[in-house]
mmCIF file with all atom_site columns, C-alpha atoms in Angstrom:
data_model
loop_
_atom_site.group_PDB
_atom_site.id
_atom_site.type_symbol
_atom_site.label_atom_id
_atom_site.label_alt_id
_atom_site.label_comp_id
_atom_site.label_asym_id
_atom_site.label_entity_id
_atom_site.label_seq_id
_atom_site.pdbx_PDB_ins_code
_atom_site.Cartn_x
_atom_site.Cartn_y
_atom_site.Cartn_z
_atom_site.occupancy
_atom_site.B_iso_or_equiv
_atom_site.pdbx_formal_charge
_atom_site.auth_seq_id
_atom_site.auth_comp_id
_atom_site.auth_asym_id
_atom_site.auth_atom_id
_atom_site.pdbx_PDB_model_num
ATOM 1  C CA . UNK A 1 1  ? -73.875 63.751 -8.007  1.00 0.00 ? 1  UNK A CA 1
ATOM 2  C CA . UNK A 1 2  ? -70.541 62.705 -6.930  1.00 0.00 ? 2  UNK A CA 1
ATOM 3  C CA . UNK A 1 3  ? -68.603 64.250 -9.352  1.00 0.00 ? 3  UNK A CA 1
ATOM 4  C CA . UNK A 1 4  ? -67.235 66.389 -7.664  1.00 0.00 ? 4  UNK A CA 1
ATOM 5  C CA . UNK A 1 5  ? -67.443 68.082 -3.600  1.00 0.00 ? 5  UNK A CA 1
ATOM 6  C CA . UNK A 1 6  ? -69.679 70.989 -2.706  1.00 0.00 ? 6  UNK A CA 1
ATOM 7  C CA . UNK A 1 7  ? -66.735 72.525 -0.903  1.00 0.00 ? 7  UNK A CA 1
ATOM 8  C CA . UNK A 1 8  ? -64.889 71.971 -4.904  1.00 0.00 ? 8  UNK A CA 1
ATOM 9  C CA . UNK A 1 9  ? -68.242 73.780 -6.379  1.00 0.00 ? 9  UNK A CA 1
ATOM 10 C CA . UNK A 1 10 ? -68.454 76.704 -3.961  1.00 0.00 ? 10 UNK A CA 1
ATOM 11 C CA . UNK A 1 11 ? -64.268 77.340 -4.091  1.00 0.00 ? 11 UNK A CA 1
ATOM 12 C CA . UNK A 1 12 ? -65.033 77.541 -7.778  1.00 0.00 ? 12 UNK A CA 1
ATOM 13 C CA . UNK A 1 13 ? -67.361 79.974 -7.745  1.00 0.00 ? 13 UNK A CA 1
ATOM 14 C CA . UNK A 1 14 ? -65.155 82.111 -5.029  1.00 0.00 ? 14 UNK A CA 1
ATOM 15 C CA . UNK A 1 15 ? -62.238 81.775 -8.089  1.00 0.00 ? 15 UNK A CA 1
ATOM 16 C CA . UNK A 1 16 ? -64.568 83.083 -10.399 1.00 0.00 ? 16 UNK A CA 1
ATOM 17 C CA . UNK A 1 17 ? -66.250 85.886 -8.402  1.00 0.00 ? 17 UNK A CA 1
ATOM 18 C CA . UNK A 1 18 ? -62.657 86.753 -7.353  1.00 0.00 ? 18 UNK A CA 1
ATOM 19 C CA . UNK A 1 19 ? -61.286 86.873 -11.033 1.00 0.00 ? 19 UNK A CA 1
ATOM 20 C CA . UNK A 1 20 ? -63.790 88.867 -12.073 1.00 0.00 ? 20 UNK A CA 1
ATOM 21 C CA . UNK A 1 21 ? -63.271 91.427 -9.545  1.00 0.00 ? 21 UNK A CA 1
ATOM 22 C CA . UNK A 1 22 ? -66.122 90.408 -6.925  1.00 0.00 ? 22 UNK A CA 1
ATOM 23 C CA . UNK A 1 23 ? -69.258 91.475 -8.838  1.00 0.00 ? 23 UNK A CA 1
ATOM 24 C CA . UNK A 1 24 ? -71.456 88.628 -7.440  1.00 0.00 ? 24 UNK A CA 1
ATOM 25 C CA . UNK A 1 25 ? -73.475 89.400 -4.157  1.00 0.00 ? 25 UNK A CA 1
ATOM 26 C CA . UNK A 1 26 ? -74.852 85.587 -3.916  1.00 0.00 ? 26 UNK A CA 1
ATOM 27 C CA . UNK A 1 27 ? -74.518 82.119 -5.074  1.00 0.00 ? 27 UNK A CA 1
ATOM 28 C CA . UNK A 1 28 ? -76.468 78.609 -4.798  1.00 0.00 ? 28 UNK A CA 1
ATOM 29 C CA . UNK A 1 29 ? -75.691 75.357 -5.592  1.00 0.00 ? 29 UNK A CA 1
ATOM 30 C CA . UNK A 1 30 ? -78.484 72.393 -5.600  1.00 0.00 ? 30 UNK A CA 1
ATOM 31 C CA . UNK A 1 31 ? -77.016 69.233 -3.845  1.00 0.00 ? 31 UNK A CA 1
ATOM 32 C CA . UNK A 1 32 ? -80.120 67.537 -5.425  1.00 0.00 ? 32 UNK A CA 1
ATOM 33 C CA . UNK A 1 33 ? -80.381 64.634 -8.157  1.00 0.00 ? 33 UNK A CA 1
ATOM 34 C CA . UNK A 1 34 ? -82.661 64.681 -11.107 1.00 0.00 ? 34 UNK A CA 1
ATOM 35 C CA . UNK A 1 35 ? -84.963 62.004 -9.163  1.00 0.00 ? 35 UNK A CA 1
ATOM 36 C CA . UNK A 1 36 ? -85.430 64.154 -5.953  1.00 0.00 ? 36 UNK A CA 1
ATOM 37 C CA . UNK A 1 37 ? -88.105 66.265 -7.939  1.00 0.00 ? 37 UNK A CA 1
ATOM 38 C CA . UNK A 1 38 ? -86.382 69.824 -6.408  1.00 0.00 ? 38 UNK A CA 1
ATOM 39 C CA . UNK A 1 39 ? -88.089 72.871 -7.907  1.00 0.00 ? 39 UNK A CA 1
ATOM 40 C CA . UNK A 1 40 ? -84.032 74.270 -6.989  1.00 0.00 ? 40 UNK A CA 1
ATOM 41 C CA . UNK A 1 41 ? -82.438 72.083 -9.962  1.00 0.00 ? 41 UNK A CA 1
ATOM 42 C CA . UNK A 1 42 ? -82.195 72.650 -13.237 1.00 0.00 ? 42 UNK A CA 1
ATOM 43 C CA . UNK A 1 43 ? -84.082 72.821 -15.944 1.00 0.00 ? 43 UNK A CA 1
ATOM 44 C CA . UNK A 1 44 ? -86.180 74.286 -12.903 1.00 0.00 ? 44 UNK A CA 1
ATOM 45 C CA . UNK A 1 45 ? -85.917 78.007 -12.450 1.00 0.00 ? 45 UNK A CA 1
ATOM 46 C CA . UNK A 1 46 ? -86.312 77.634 -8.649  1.00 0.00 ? 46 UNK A CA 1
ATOM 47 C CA . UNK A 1 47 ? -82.279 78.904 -7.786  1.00 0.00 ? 47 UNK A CA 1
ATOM 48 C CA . UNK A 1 48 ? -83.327 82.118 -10.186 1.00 0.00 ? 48 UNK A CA 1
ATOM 49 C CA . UNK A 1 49 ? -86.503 82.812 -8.528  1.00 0.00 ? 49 UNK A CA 1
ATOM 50 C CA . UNK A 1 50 ? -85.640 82.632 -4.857  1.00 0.00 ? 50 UNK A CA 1
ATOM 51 C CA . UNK A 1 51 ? -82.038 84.571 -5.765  1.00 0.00 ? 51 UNK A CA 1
ATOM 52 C CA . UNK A 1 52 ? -84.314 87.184 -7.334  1.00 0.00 ? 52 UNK A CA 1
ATOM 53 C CA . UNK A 1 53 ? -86.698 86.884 -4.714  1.00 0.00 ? 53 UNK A CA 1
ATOM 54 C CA . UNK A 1 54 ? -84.073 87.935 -2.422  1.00 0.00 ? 54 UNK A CA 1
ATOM 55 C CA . UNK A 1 55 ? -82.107 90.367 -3.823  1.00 0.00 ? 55 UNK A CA 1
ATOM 56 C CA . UNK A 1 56 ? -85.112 91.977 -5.953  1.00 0.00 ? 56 UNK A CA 1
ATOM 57 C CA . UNK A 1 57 ? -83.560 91.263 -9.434  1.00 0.00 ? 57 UNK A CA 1
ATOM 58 C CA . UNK A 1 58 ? -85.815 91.784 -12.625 1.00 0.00 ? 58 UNK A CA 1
ATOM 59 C CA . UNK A 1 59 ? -85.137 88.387 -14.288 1.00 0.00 ? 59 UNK A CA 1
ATOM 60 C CA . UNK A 1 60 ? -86.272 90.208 -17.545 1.00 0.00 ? 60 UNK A CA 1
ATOM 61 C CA . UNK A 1 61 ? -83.946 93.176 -17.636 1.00 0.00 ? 61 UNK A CA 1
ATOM 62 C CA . UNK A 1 62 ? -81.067 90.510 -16.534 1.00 0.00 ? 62 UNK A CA 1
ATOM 63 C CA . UNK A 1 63 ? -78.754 88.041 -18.337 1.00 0.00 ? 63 UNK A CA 1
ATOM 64 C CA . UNK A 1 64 ? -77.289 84.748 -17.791 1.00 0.00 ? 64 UNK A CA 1
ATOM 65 C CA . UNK A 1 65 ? -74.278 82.950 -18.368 1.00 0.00 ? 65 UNK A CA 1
ATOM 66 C CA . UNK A 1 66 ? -74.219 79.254 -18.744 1.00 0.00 ? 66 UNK A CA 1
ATOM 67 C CA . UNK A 1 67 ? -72.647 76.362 -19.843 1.00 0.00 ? 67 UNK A CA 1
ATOM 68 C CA . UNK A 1 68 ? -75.438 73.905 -20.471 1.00 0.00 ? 68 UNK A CA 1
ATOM 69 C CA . UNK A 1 69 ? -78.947 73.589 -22.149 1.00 0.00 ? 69 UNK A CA 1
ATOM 70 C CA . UNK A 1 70 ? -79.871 72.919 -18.465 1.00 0.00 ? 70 UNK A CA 1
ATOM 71 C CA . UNK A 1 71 ? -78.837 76.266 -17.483 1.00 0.00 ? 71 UNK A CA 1
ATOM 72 C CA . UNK A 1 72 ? -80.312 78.074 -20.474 1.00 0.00 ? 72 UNK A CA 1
ATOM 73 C CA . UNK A 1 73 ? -83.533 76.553 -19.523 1.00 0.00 ? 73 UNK A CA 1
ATOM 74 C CA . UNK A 1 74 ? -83.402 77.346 -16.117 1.00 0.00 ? 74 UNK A CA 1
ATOM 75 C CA . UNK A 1 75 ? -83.197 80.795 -17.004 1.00 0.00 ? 75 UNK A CA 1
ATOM 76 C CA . UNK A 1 76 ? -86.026 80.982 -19.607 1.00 0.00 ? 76 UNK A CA 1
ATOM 77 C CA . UNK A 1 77 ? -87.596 79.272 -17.424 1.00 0.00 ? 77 UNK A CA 1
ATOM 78 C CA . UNK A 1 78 ? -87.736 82.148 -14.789 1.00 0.00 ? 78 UNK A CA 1
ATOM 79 C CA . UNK A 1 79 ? -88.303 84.502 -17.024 1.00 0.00 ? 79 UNK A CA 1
ATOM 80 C CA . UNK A 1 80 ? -84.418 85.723 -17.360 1.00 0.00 ? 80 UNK A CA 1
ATOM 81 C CA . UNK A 1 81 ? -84.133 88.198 -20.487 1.00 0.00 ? 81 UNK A CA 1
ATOM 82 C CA . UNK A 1 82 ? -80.660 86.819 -22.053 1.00 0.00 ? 82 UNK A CA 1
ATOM 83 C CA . UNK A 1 83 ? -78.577 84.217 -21.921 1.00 0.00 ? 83 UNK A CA 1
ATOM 84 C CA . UNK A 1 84 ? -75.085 84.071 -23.295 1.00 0.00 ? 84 UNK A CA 1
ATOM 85 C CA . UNK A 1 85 ? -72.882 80.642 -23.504 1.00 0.00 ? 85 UNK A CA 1
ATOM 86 C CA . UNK A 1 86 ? -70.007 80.840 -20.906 1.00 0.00 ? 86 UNK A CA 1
ATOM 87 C CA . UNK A 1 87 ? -67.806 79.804 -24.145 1.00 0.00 ? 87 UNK A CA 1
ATOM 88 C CA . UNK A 1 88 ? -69.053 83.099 -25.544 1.00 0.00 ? 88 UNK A CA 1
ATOM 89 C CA . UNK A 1 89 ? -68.672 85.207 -22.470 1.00 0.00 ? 89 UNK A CA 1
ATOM 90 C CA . UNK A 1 90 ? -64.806 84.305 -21.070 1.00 0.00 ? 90 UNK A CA 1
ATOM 91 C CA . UNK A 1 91 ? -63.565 83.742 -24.955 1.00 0.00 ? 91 UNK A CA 1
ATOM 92 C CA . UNK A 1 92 ? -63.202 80.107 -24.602 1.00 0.00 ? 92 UNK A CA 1
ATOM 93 C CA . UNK A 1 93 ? -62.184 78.553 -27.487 1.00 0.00 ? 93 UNK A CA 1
ATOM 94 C CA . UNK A 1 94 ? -61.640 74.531 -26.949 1.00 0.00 ? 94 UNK A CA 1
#
């Protein structure tokens, strides 16, 4: 969306992964807008399903953090058993 680079996005999610002591075995980011119709972008649950697909996850006995209504959709959406506001999870408190 312009906002900001998918080099930015995927360095971010290296940070994370690394500050939380490497517990993530993949990631995906949708390049798409709204108006390209992706079944990969949220609200869709596409990135759960294929990223379950993959690594056989059971979406139901698995949780979620997120930081919009987007994401929390996305992961009802594909059938994702809990979901817990990134706010929540890290502590975050502004």
């Amino acid at each position: 969306r312009g906002e900001i680079s998918a080099d930015e996005v995927l360095r971010r999610f290296a940070w994370v992964d690394a500050r939380l002591g490497r517990p993530f075995t993949d990631w995906r980011l949708c390049p798409h807008g709204d108006e390209d119709g992706c079944r990969c972008r949220k609200p869709r649950p596409g990135m759960f399903l294929e990223l379950a697909g993959l690594h056989d996850v059971d979406l139901p006995a698995s949780t979620h953090v997120g930081d919009s209504e987007r994401d929390r959709h996305a992961a009802a959406g594909a059938g994702v058993g809990i979901f817990v506001w990134a706010r929540d999870f890290f502590g975050w408190t502004s």
